[in-house]
Amino acid sequence: MQTTEKWGIFEVSVNGPREGNPFTEQKLQAVFTGKNERVEVTGFYDGEGIYRVRFMPSFEGEYTYELSGSFPEASGSGSFTVTAPSANNHGPMRVANQYHFAYEDTTPYYSVGTTCYAWAHQPEKIHQQTLEELDKGYFNKMRFCVFPKHYIHNFRDPETFPYEGTPVDNSGLSEETFTYQVDFTGNHWDFTRFNPEHFRRIERCIEELMDRGIEADLIIMHPYDRWGFSCMTPEQDDLYWHYVISRFAAYRNVWWSLANEYDLLFRKKPADWERYAKILCENDPYNHLRSVHNCMAFYDHSRPWITHCSLQRQDLYRHVEFTDEYRTRWGKPIVWDEISYEGNIDMGWGNISGQELTRRFWEASLRGGYAGHGETFLDPEHDILWWSHGGELHGDSPARIEFLHKVMSETPGHGLKRGEGSFDETVGVPDGVDFIPGGGYEIHYYGFGRPSFRDFVKPDGQWKAEIIDTWEMTVTDAGVHTGKFRISLPGKEYMAVRLTRVR
Amino acid sequence: MQTTEKWGIFEVSVNGPREGNPFTEQKLQAVFTGKNERVEVTGFYDGEGIYRVRFMPSFEGEYTYELSGSFPEASGSGSFTVTAPSANNHGPMRVANQYHFAYEDTTPYYSVGTTCYAWAHQPEKIHQQTLEELDKGYFNKMRFCVFPKHYIHNFRDPETFPYEGTPVDNSGLSEETFTYQVDFTGNHWDFTRFNPEHFRRIERCIEELMDRGIEADLIIMHPYDRWGFSCMTPEQDDLYWHYVISRFAAYRNVWWSLANEYDLLFRKKPADWERYAKILCENDPYNHLRSVHNCMAFYDHSRPWITHCSLQRQDLYRHVEFTDEYRTRWGKPIVWDEISYEGNIDMGWGNISGQELTRRFWEASLRGGYAGHGETFLDPEHDILWWSHGGELHGDSPARIEFLHKVMSETPGHGLKRGEGSFDETVGVPDGVDFIPGGGYEIHYYGFGRPSFRDFVKPDGQWKAEIIDTWEMTVTDAGVHTGKFRISLPGKEYMAVRLTRVR
């Protein structure tokens, strides 16, 4: 008897026709049935005459399946056993407590993401370096693109292309001449024939992330393009969306990011984005998280199919500080996936300090949202920048982000929200509806302020005070207090005080 | 023949009655007449039976005056000669080019202010320390209060009180118990009898500032009060305003700040502020600058009697970045008199770094506004903080502010305004209507960004490039360029590039 674990992948493959266009002319479906669920899924052609169908079971126990399709081998049935999930398998991600996240097994998830847009398309050496950095455990979400990327620092051809055909010549491309306004002459693609090797590269990345407990925030469309992948016809787009869903949906750690900077995809209209969303809602049996990321204009995050707000800052000075307002506006989790990167490139979106990026993470998190990292240090010799290629990390913020995650993990309930506080501090308190009335846990954060002390008034109960140095990554005991009391601080930036009621 | 210099003070004093209440029962006026002006001014009682009237001539040449009043000695006449102003006397301050300032002799004035609210009321030793710091030339404007100050770090009694009487006992006052909600029991004041010594202290401060080329931004009313000076009757207020104007108006370096944090003077209504403004407009013959400073809500700066917008930040994260918007809104000079102070006290308004305060100065200045400094480092032994008492400076920002002033002084025309630029830089260009069309001078500032280089495109002309390190206070030649060119930068915060067209 075959087995798979709960929230693992059960895959059935069959041989079938190679002639004609298997991507458009053949069909394969399966129905998976267990005691508690009946799931219909669509298969896909993986090249070399092989067709596959993938399923992620949500329950333990016995399952059967029935295949059907357009060719003789696309029939048959079988059964398998779903075992308990392994230790690090908590299932797919769900929205929890309205503004937060938890795995399907209810384990809380405090998102600390990073972005390596084009890491899936890099040579093996860089790929291995990226994995070594991810092994250090700084991050628990990664944003990256299915399509290759054409942009400053991204003129090399990807290792593979998503379609059969040949790309435009990339010699002569440079930062000097980069533009979004590309006509795609010189490209020769068959947009009805996928290159399975390209999609297997993406799947390898998803799996490598899954093995490390990292969510794969998959960016399905984006505007950084010299090949025409951003300007296909609606029929070509839809074929792509169906193919992507049938290949990737069974991976438990997948999040669907419909686009990066959707508003720079100038030829796509709102109706297009809504059509992609409809395809996704109809064809993803597992209801993975769905978002659309902006450059300038926010998408309408009140749309019911959007599970969380994936935001890029719209302001150079205030962004994560709007977290609490945007929670109120949209009533969904706020994830700041782009708030400028630690680095030193010429662009303002890529040259803030590790201190400032860490500050933004803390502001976002204490206000009941989440933030994402990126790194853009110039590399004149190899032009490898973490934000796009992966490779090696050079900055100071990743260790601090991991420390923030540790602090967040000590939070009672599911996440924080902004509590009552004065004008010059950000106070995070538990956002759990079942938390004890009146709180009992609060983190006071002073950002770029440098107080030498702060006074607190707690008429009721005994409160344990701890001084958190968010940059030095230390938590220092500051005694147990009641009534009006003063906590001495070192008069430096990026400090916090955590108060926990102990009786 | 008596002489005085243009924009100096010509004072006539006469003896008169001591009996009764000279402040309310006697009058002294004078008319000063020269070839180009005829000015009526009101005198004041200076105690000890001495009455004075002061006049600031605006023209050179021969003047006569006629005294009149309510007592026999209040009559007579005389003449004097007004000579050319001395080298450092440029006259009173005027608004120039709508958003900027110049002395009456048209010398441009780029405001870099500081604040020592209560320095006029401190013991002599602290006073002398303050003057030593001011001698270093960091600042060209000082904000300070006529009335003494009751506030955290300000519980000691002032050296003098403005009225005859006795103050409430100040023993037992502390940070712990400080509140704005004070009843004034324990005070015994005659609000119809001024203490001339108190006002002479203020005049000494004004003169000491004048000697150093520093404008005296006199705060006439404020809410930090345990004596009742903020809650007098309208008649008492008006008597005070007349007295202040008749004593101080002849000093060329006086600016009238009607209040600090007017919106915390809870008992004053808009009609009160408008009444004070009317008294000022009617009785100040020299039309000194007039403003009203907020805590939270801005005063309506569109009022015609307001010469410039004296602002306190309303937002923890954006403030000086609103400079260009507020120029558009009010069409007047924007002076950010409170944008948090360099220091380490507990309050967010007093614990930012020197770097951050300097950054705010640059943002304000390049966007066509001006900023003010303050310093609040804890001093457990003496509790002397520059922001209120003066004393010694401890911070890093004053030298940087002086450096900014030097850069501003090299600006063609009267001041800067925000020019065209990308999202991630602030560009200052000359705000002079008579500057050459298309500019020819621009400062690109990157704030907390850390670019390793920036590209520029100047199809026309040859441009001299200079790299300004606003923190290290250096200006480094970066060659002459045309067309598209790249300027290398050190990848650190607080850098700027100045471009000047040389042909």
PDB file of N, CA, C and O in Angstrom, chain A residues 247-304:
ATOM      1  N   ARG A 247       0.323  22.329 -11.243  1.00  0.00           N
ATOM      2  CA  ARG A 247       1.649  21.859 -10.816  1.00  0.00           C
ATOM      3  C   ARG A 247       1.927  22.159  -9.345  1.00  0.00           C
ATOM      4  O   ARG A 247       2.536  21.356  -8.651  1.00  0.00           O
ATOM      5  N   PHE A 248       1.554  23.377  -8.891  1.00  0.00           N
ATOM      6  CA  PHE A 248       2.071  23.862  -7.597  1.00  0.00           C
ATOM      7  C   PHE A 248       1.087  23.774  -6.422  1.00  0.00           C
ATOM      8  O   PHE A 248       1.509  23.853  -5.273  1.00  0.00           O
ATOM      9  N   ALA A 249      -0.209  23.646  -6.713  1.00  0.00           N
ATOM     10  CA  ALA A 249      -1.191  23.807  -5.632  1.00  0.00           C
ATOM     11  C   ALA A 249      -1.053  22.764  -4.534  1.00  0.00           C
ATOM     12  O   ALA A 249      -1.404  23.012  -3.377  1.00  0.00           O
ATOM     13  N   ALA A 250      -0.526  21.608  -4.863  1.00  0.00           N
ATOM     14  CA  ALA A 250      -0.464  20.543  -3.851  1.00  0.00           C
ATOM     15  C   ALA A 250       0.665  20.743  -2.847  1.00  0.00           C
ATOM     16  O   ALA A 250       0.752  19.999  -1.867  1.00  0.00           O
ATOM     17  N   TYR A 251       1.530  21.729  -3.086  1.00  0.00           N
ATOM     18  CA  TYR A 251       2.602  22.014  -2.104  1.00  0.00           C
ATOM     19  C   TYR A 251       2.013  22.841  -0.957  1.00  0.00           C
ATOM     20  O   TYR A 251       1.493  23.929  -1.171  1.00  0.00           O
ATOM     21  N   ARG A 252       2.135  22.321   0.241  1.00  0.00           N
ATOM     22  CA  ARG A 252       1.436  22.955   1.363  1.00  0.00           C
ATOM     23  C   ARG A 252       1.943  24.354   1.671  1.00  0.00           C
ATOM     24  O   ARG A 252       1.224  25.183   2.225  1.00  0.00           O
ATOM     25  N   ASN A 253       3.195  24.664   1.305  1.00  0.00           N
ATOM     26  CA  ASN A 253       3.762  25.956   1.694  1.00  0.00           C
ATOM     27  C   ASN A 253       3.581  27.032   0.633  1.00  0.00           C
ATOM     28  O   ASN A 253       4.169  28.107   0.751  1.00  0.00           O
ATOM     29  N   VAL A 254       2.759  26.770  -0.379  1.00  0.00           N
ATOM     30  CA  VAL A 254       2.566  27.775  -1.428  1.00  0.00           C
ATOM     31  C   VAL A 254       1.583  28.857  -1.000  1.00  0.00           C
ATOM     32  O   VAL A 254       0.536  28.561  -0.413  1.00  0.00           O
ATOM     33  N   TRP A 255       1.967  30.130  -1.226  1.00  0.00           N
ATOM     34  CA  TRP A 255       1.044  31.266  -1.203  1.00  0.00           C
ATOM     35  C   TRP A 255       0.992  31.807  -2.627  1.00  0.00           C
ATOM     36  O   TRP A 255       2.010  31.866  -3.305  1.00  0.00           O
ATOM     37  N   TRP A 256      -0.168  32.244  -3.067  1.00  0.00           N
ATOM     38  CA  TRP A 256      -0.297  32.802  -4.410  1.00  0.00           C
ATOM     39  C   TRP A 256      -0.183  34.324  -4.359  1.00  0.00           C
ATOM     40  O   TRP A 256      -1.058  34.983  -3.811  1.00  0.00           O
ATOM     41  N   SER A 257       0.882  34.834  -4.906  1.00  0.00           N
ATOM     42  CA  SER A 257       0.955  36.276  -5.110  1.00  0.00           C
ATOM     43  C   SER A 257       0.655  36.501  -6.585  1.00  0.00           C
ATOM     44  O   SER A 257       1.472  36.185  -7.451  1.00  0.00           O
ATOM     45  N   LEU A 258      -0.533  37.005  -6.879  1.00  0.00           N
ATOM     46  CA  LEU A 258      -0.944  37.091  -8.272  1.00  0.00           C
ATOM     47  C   LEU A 258       0.050  37.895  -9.100  1.00  0.00           C
ATOM     48  O   LEU A 258       0.278  37.606 -10.270  1.00  0.00           O
ATOM     49  N   ALA A 259       0.644  38.906  -8.462  1.00  0.00           N
ATOM     50  CA  ALA A 259       1.630  39.712  -9.194  1.00  0.00           C
ATOM     51  C   ALA A 259       2.521  40.437  -8.215  1.00  0.00           C
ATOM     52  O   ALA A 259       2.144  40.712  -7.080  1.00  0.00           O
ATOM     53  N   ASN A 260       3.706  40.784  -8.696  1.00  0.00           N
ATOM     54  CA  ASN A 260       4.503  41.817  -8.061  1.00  0.00           C
ATOM     55  C   ASN A 260       4.285  43.085  -8.877  1.00  0.00           C
ATOM     56  O   ASN A 260       4.374  43.073 -10.099  1.00  0.00           O
ATOM     57  N   GLU A 261       3.974  44.175  -8.200  1.00  0.00           N
ATOM     58  CA  GLU A 261       3.764  45.460  -8.874  1.00  0.00           C
ATOM     59  C   GLU A 261       2.789  45.315 -10.044  1.00  0.00           C
ATOM     60  O   GLU A 261       3.094  45.655 -11.184  1.00  0.00           O
ATOM     61  N   TYR A 262       1.605  44.795  -9.692  1.00  0.00           N
ATOM     62  CA  TYR A 262       0.566  44.562 -10.709  1.00  0.00           C
ATOM     63  C   TYR A 262       0.300  45.821 -11.534  1.00  0.00           C
ATOM     64  O   TYR A 262      -0.033  45.751 -12.719  1.00  0.00           O
ATOM     65  N   ASP A 263       0.457  46.992 -10.877  1.00  0.00           N
ATOM     66  CA  ASP A 263       0.101  48.240 -11.554  1.00  0.00           C
ATOM     67  C   ASP A 263       1.142  48.674 -12.575  1.00  0.00           C
ATOM     68  O   ASP A 263       0.944  49.669 -13.278  1.00  0.00           O
ATOM     69  N   LEU A 264       2.273  47.950 -12.647  1.00  0.00           N
ATOM     70  CA  LEU A 264       3.225  48.218 -13.736  1.00  0.00           C
ATOM     71  C   LEU A 264       3.001  47.293 -14.929  1.00  0.00           C
ATOM     72  O   LEU A 264       3.665  47.440 -15.950  1.00  0.00           O
ATOM     73  N   LEU A 265       2.084  46.349 -14.788  1.00  0.00           N
ATOM     74  CA  LEU A 265       1.691  45.515 -15.935  1.00  0.00           C
ATOM     75  C   LEU A 265       0.638  46.301 -16.714  1.00  0.00           C
ATOM     76  O   LEU A 265      -0.571  46.073 -16.597  1.00  0.00           O
ATOM     77  N   PHE A 266       1.136  47.238 -17.512  1.00  0.00           N
ATOM     78  CA  PHE A 266       0.259  48.276 -18.059  1.00  0.00           C
ATOM     79  C   PHE A 266      -0.858  47.720 -18.945  1.00  0.00           C
ATOM     80  O   PHE A 266      -1.898  48.329 -19.085  1.00  0.00           O
ATOM     81  N   ARG A 267      -0.629  46.553 -19.528  1.00  0.00           N
ATOM     82  CA  ARG A 267      -1.657  46.053 -20.452  1.00  0.00           C
ATOM     83  C   ARG A 267      -2.742  45.237 -19.759  1.00  0.00           C
ATOM     84  O   ARG A 267      -3.699  44.818 -20.383  1.00  0.00           O
ATOM     85  N   LYS A 268      -2.548  44.971 -18.474  1.00  0.00           N
ATOM     86  CA  LYS A 268      -3.569  44.200 -17.752  1.00  0.00           C
ATOM     87  C   LYS A 268      -4.565  45.141 -17.096  1.00  0.00           C
ATOM     88  O   LYS A 268      -4.188  46.109 -16.441  1.00  0.00           O
ATOM     89  N   LYS A 269      -5.841  44.820 -17.269  1.00  0.00           N
ATOM     90  CA  LYS A 269      -6.925  45.623 -16.706  1.00  0.00           C
ATOM     91  C   LYS A 269      -7.466  44.936 -15.448  1.00  0.00           C
ATOM     92  O   LYS A 269      -7.203  43.745 -15.235  1.00  0.00           O
ATOM     93  N   PRO A 270      -8.228  45.669 -14.665  1.00  0.00           N
ATOM     94  CA  PRO A 270      -8.825  45.021 -13.488  1.00  0.00           C
ATOM     95  C   PRO A 270      -9.546  43.723 -13.827  1.00  0.00           C
ATOM     96  O   PRO A 270      -9.469  42.744 -13.078  1.00  0.00           O
ATOM     97  N   ALA A 271     -10.214  43.693 -14.975  1.00  0.00           N
ATOM     98  CA  ALA A 271     -10.945  42.472 -15.355  1.00  0.00           C
ATOM     99  C   ALA A 271      -9.999  41.288 -15.514  1.00  0.00           C
ATOM    100  O   ALA A 271     -10.371  40.140 -15.244  1.00  0.00           O
ATOM    101  N   ASP A 272      -8.772  41.554 -15.977  1.00  0.00           N
ATOM    102  CA  ASP A 272      -7.808  40.462 -16.104  1.00  0.00           C
ATOM    103  C   ASP A 272      -7.455  39.889 -14.729  1.00  0.00           C
ATOM    104  O   ASP A 272      -7.467  38.674 -14.531  1.00  0.00           O
ATOM    105  N   TRP A 273      -7.137  40.795 -13.786  1.00  0.00           N
ATOM    106  CA  TRP A 273      -6.754  40.316 -12.451  1.00  0.00           C
ATOM    107  C   TRP A 273      -7.905  39.554 -11.794  1.00  0.00           C
ATOM    108  O   TRP A 273      -7.693  38.537 -11.136  1.00  0.00           O
ATOM    109  N   GLU A 274      -9.110  40.018 -12.015  1.00  0.00           N
ATOM    110  CA  GLU A 274     -10.260  39.331 -11.427  1.00  0.00           C
ATOM    111  C   GLU A 274     -10.476  37.974 -12.094  1.00  0.00           C
ATOM    112  O   GLU A 274     -10.912  37.011 -11.446  1.00  0.00           O
ATOM    113  N   ARG A 275     -10.150  37.885 -13.388  1.00  0.00           N
ATOM    114  CA  ARG A 275     -10.287  36.598 -14.075  1.00  0.00           C
ATOM    115  C   ARG A 275      -9.249  35.594 -13.550  1.00  0.00           C
ATOM    116  O   ARG A 275      -9.569  34.435 -13.283  1.00  0.00           O
ATOM    117  N   TYR A 276      -7.999  36.063 -13.353  1.00  0.00           N
ATOM    118  CA  TYR A 276      -6.986  35.160 -12.783  1.00  0.00           C
ATOM    119  C   TYR A 276      -7.438  34.684 -11.396  1.00  0.00           C
ATOM    120  O   TYR A 276      -7.275  33.509 -11.045  1.00  0.00           O
ATOM    121  N   ALA A 277      -7.990  35.604 -10.635  1.00  0.00           N
ATOM    122  CA  ALA A 277      -8.430  35.249  -9.281  1.00  0.00           C
ATOM    123  C   ALA A 277      -9.534  34.189  -9.347  1.00  0.00           C
ATOM    124  O   ALA A 277      -9.575  33.263  -8.532  1.00  0.00           O
ATOM    125  N   LYS A 278     -10.418  34.338 -10.319  1.00  0.00           N
ATOM    126  CA  LYS A 278     -11.514  33.371 -10.469  1.00  0.00           C
ATOM    127  C   LYS A 278     -10.952  31.985 -10.826  1.00  0.00           C
ATOM    128  O   LYS A 278     -11.382  30.968 -10.262  1.00  0.00           O
ATOM    129  N   ILE A 279      -9.996  31.955 -11.741  1.00  0.00           N
ATOM    130  CA  ILE A 279      -9.356  30.681 -12.094  1.00  0.00           C
ATOM    131  C   ILE A 279      -8.748  30.035 -10.857  1.00  0.00           C
ATOM    132  O   ILE A 279      -8.884  28.832 -10.612  1.00  0.00           O
ATOM    133  N   LEU A 280      -8.094  30.870 -10.057  1.00  0.00           N
ATOM    134  CA  LEU A 280      -7.425  30.381  -8.856  1.00  0.00           C
ATOM    135  C   LEU A 280      -8.434  29.839  -7.845  1.00  0.00           C
ATOM    136  O   LEU A 280      -8.269  28.743  -7.298  1.00  0.00           O
ATOM    137  N   CYS A 281      -9.492  30.613  -7.614  1.00  0.00           N
ATOM    138  CA  CYS A 281     -10.505  30.174  -6.646  1.00  0.00           C
ATOM    139  C   CYS A 281     -11.171  28.881  -7.090  1.00  0.00           C
ATOM    140  O   CYS A 281     -11.484  28.021  -6.267  1.00  0.00           O
ATOM    141  N   GLU A 282     -11.368  28.727  -8.410  1.00  0.00           N
ATOM    142  CA  GLU A 282     -12.062  27.542  -8.917  1.00  0.00           C
ATOM    143  C   GLU A 282     -11.160  26.319  -8.978  1.00  0.00           C
ATOM    144  O   GLU A 282     -11.643  25.187  -8.919  1.00  0.00           O
ATOM    145  N   ASN A 283      -9.856  26.519  -9.120  1.00  0.00           N
ATOM    146  CA  ASN A 283      -8.981  25.387  -9.417  1.00  0.00           C
ATOM    147  C   ASN A 283      -8.006  25.017  -8.310  1.00  0.00           C
ATOM    148  O   ASN A 283      -7.379  23.962  -8.392  1.00  0.00           O
ATOM    149  N   ASP A 284      -7.821  25.878  -7.330  1.00  0.00           N
ATOM    150  CA  ASP A 284      -6.965  25.505  -6.189  1.00  0.00           C
ATOM    151  C   ASP A 284      -7.854  24.873  -5.140  1.00  0.00           C
ATOM    152  O   ASP A 284      -8.613  25.567  -4.461  1.00  0.00           O
ATOM    153  N   PRO A 285      -7.789  23.537  -4.985  1.00  0.00           N
ATOM    154  CA  PRO A 285      -8.724  22.883  -4.052  1.00  0.00           C
ATOM    155  C   PRO A 285      -8.399  23.186  -2.593  1.00  0.00           C
ATOM    156  O   PRO A 285      -9.193  22.879  -1.706  1.00  0.00           O
ATOM    157  N   TYR A 286      -7.211  23.777  -2.342  1.00  0.00           N
ATOM    158  CA  TYR A 286      -6.730  23.882  -0.960  1.00  0.00           C
ATOM    159  C   TYR A 286      -6.865  25.278  -0.400  1.00  0.00           C
ATOM    160  O   TYR A 286      -6.551  25.524   0.746  1.00  0.00           O
ATOM    161  N   ASN A 287      -7.300  26.199  -1.271  1.00  0.00           N
ATOM    162  CA  ASN A 287      -7.558  27.548  -0.771  1.00  0.00           C
ATOM    163  C   ASN A 287      -6.311  28.185  -0.152  1.00  0.00           C
ATOM    164  O   ASN A 287      -6.374  28.788   0.912  1.00  0.00           O
ATOM    165  N   HIS A 288      -5.171  28.065  -0.857  1.00  0.00           N
ATOM    166  CA  HIS A 288      -3.955  28.736  -0.387  1.00  0.00           C
ATOM    167  C   HIS A 288      -4.184  30.242  -0.329  1.00  0.00           C
ATOM    168  O   HIS A 288      -5.067  30.791  -1.005  1.00  0.00           O
ATOM    169  N   LEU A 289      -3.348  30.932   0.454  1.00  0.00           N
ATOM    170  CA  LEU A 289      -3.453  32.392   0.586  1.00  0.00           C
ATOM    171  C   LEU A 289      -3.267  33.063  -0.775  1.00  0.00           C
ATOM    172  O   LEU A 289      -2.477  32.623  -1.600  1.00  0.00           O
ATOM    173  N   ARG A 290      -4.008  34.165  -0.958  1.00  0.00           N
ATOM    174  CA  ARG A 290      -3.980  34.893  -2.234  1.00  0.00           C
ATOM    175  C   ARG A 290      -3.801  36.396  -1.973  1.00  0.00           C
ATOM    176  O   ARG A 290      -4.487  36.974  -1.115  1.00  0.00           O
ATOM    177  N   SER A 291      -2.901  37.020  -2.727  1.00  0.00           N
ATOM    178  CA  SER A 291      -2.679  38.467  -2.575  1.00  0.00           C
ATOM    179  C   SER A 291      -2.248  39.073  -3.900  1.00  0.00           C
ATOM    180  O   SER A 291      -1.917  38.349  -4.850  1.00  0.00           O
ATOM    181  N   VAL A 292      -2.264  40.386  -3.981  1.00  0.00           N
ATOM    182  CA  VAL A 292      -1.777  41.125  -5.157  1.00  0.00           C
ATOM    183  C   VAL A 292      -0.937  42.292  -4.640  1.00  0.00           C
ATOM    184  O   VAL A 292      -1.434  43.135  -3.890  1.00  0.00           O
ATOM    185  N   HIS A 293       0.296  42.348  -5.081  1.00  0.00           N
ATOM    186  CA  HIS A 293       1.262  43.322  -4.564  1.00  0.00           C
ATOM    187  C   HIS A 293       1.385  44.523  -5.512  1.00  0.00           C
ATOM    188  O   HIS A 293       1.510  44.351  -6.714  1.00  0.00           O
ATOM    189  N   ASN A 294       1.366  45.713  -4.931  1.00  0.00           N
ATOM    190  CA  ASN A 294       1.386  46.962  -5.713  1.00  0.00           C
ATOM    191  C   ASN A 294       2.786  47.521  -5.899  1.00  0.00           C
ATOM    192  O   ASN A 294       3.716  47.200  -5.157  1.00  0.00           O
ATOM    193  N   CYS A 295       2.900  48.434  -6.862  1.00  0.00           N
ATOM    194  CA  CYS A 295       4.034  49.354  -6.881  1.00  0.00           C
ATOM    195  C   CYS A 295       3.578  50.666  -6.261  1.00  0.00           C
ATOM    196  O   CYS A 295       3.991  51.024  -5.168  1.00  0.00           O
ATOM    197  N   MET A 296       2.668  51.361  -6.947  1.00  0.00           N
ATOM    198  CA  MET A 296       2.154  52.614  -6.393  1.00  0.00           C
ATOM    199  C   MET A 296       0.741  52.438  -5.836  1.00  0.00           C
ATOM    200  O   MET A 296       0.516  52.532  -4.644  1.00  0.00           O
ATOM    201  N   ALA A 297      -0.213  52.191  -6.722  1.00  0.00           N
ATOM    202  CA  ALA A 297      -1.622  52.112  -6.288  1.00  0.00           C
ATOM    203  C   ALA A 297      -1.905  50.751  -5.666  1.00  0.00           C
ATOM    204  O   ALA A 297      -1.634  49.711  -6.266  1.00  0.00           O
ATOM    205  N   PHE A 298      -2.489  50.777  -4.485  1.00  0.00           N
ATOM    206  CA  PHE A 298      -2.925  49.517  -3.880  1.00  0.00           C
ATOM    207  C   PHE A 298      -4.019  48.882  -4.738  1.00  0.00           C
ATOM    208  O   PHE A 298      -4.878  49.577  -5.287  1.00  0.00           O
ATOM    209  N   TYR A 299      -4.001  47.562  -4.833  1.00  0.00           N
ATOM    210  CA  TYR A 299      -5.162  46.863  -5.355  1.00  0.00           C
ATOM    211  C   TYR A 299      -6.297  47.035  -4.334  1.00  0.00           C
ATOM    212  O   TYR A 299      -6.043  47.409  -3.187  1.00  0.00           O
ATOM    213  N   ASP A 300      -7.519  46.797  -4.761  1.00  0.00           N
ATOM    214  CA  ASP A 300      -8.641  46.898  -3.818  1.00  0.00           C
ATOM    215  C   ASP A 300      -8.645  45.666  -2.917  1.00  0.00           C
ATOM    216  O   ASP A 300      -9.226  44.630  -3.257  1.00  0.00           O
ATOM    217  N   HIS A 301      -7.999  45.819  -1.762  1.00  0.00           N
ATOM    218  CA  HIS A 301      -7.827  44.665  -0.880  1.00  0.00           C
ATOM    219  C   HIS A 301      -9.127  44.237  -0.197  1.00  0.00           C
ATOM    220  O   HIS A 301      -9.138  43.253   0.540  1.00  0.00           O
ATOM    221  N   SER A 302     -10.198  44.978  -0.431  1.00  0.00           N
ATOM    222  CA  SER A 302     -11.481  44.548   0.135  1.00  0.00           C
ATOM    223  C   SER A 302     -12.122  43.424  -0.685  1.00  0.00           C
ATOM    224  O   SER A 302     -13.088  42.812  -0.240  1.00  0.00           O
ATOM    225  N   ARG A 303     -11.566  43.130  -1.888  1.00  0.00           N
ATOM    226  CA  ARG A 303     -12.105  42.009  -2.683  1.00  0.00           C
ATOM    227  C   ARG A 303     -12.132  40.723  -1.851  1.00  0.00           C
ATOM    228  O   ARG A 303     -11.153  40.405  -1.174  1.00  0.00           O
ATOM    229  N   PRO A 304     -13.216  39.990  -1.953  1.00  0.00           N
ATOM    230  CA  PRO A 304     -13.352  38.842  -1.049  1.00  0.00           C
ATOM    231  C   PRO A 304     -12.330  37.731  -1.275  1.00  0.00           C
ATOM    232  O   PRO A 304     -12.020  36.981  -0.349  1.00  0.00           O
TER     233      PRO A 304
END
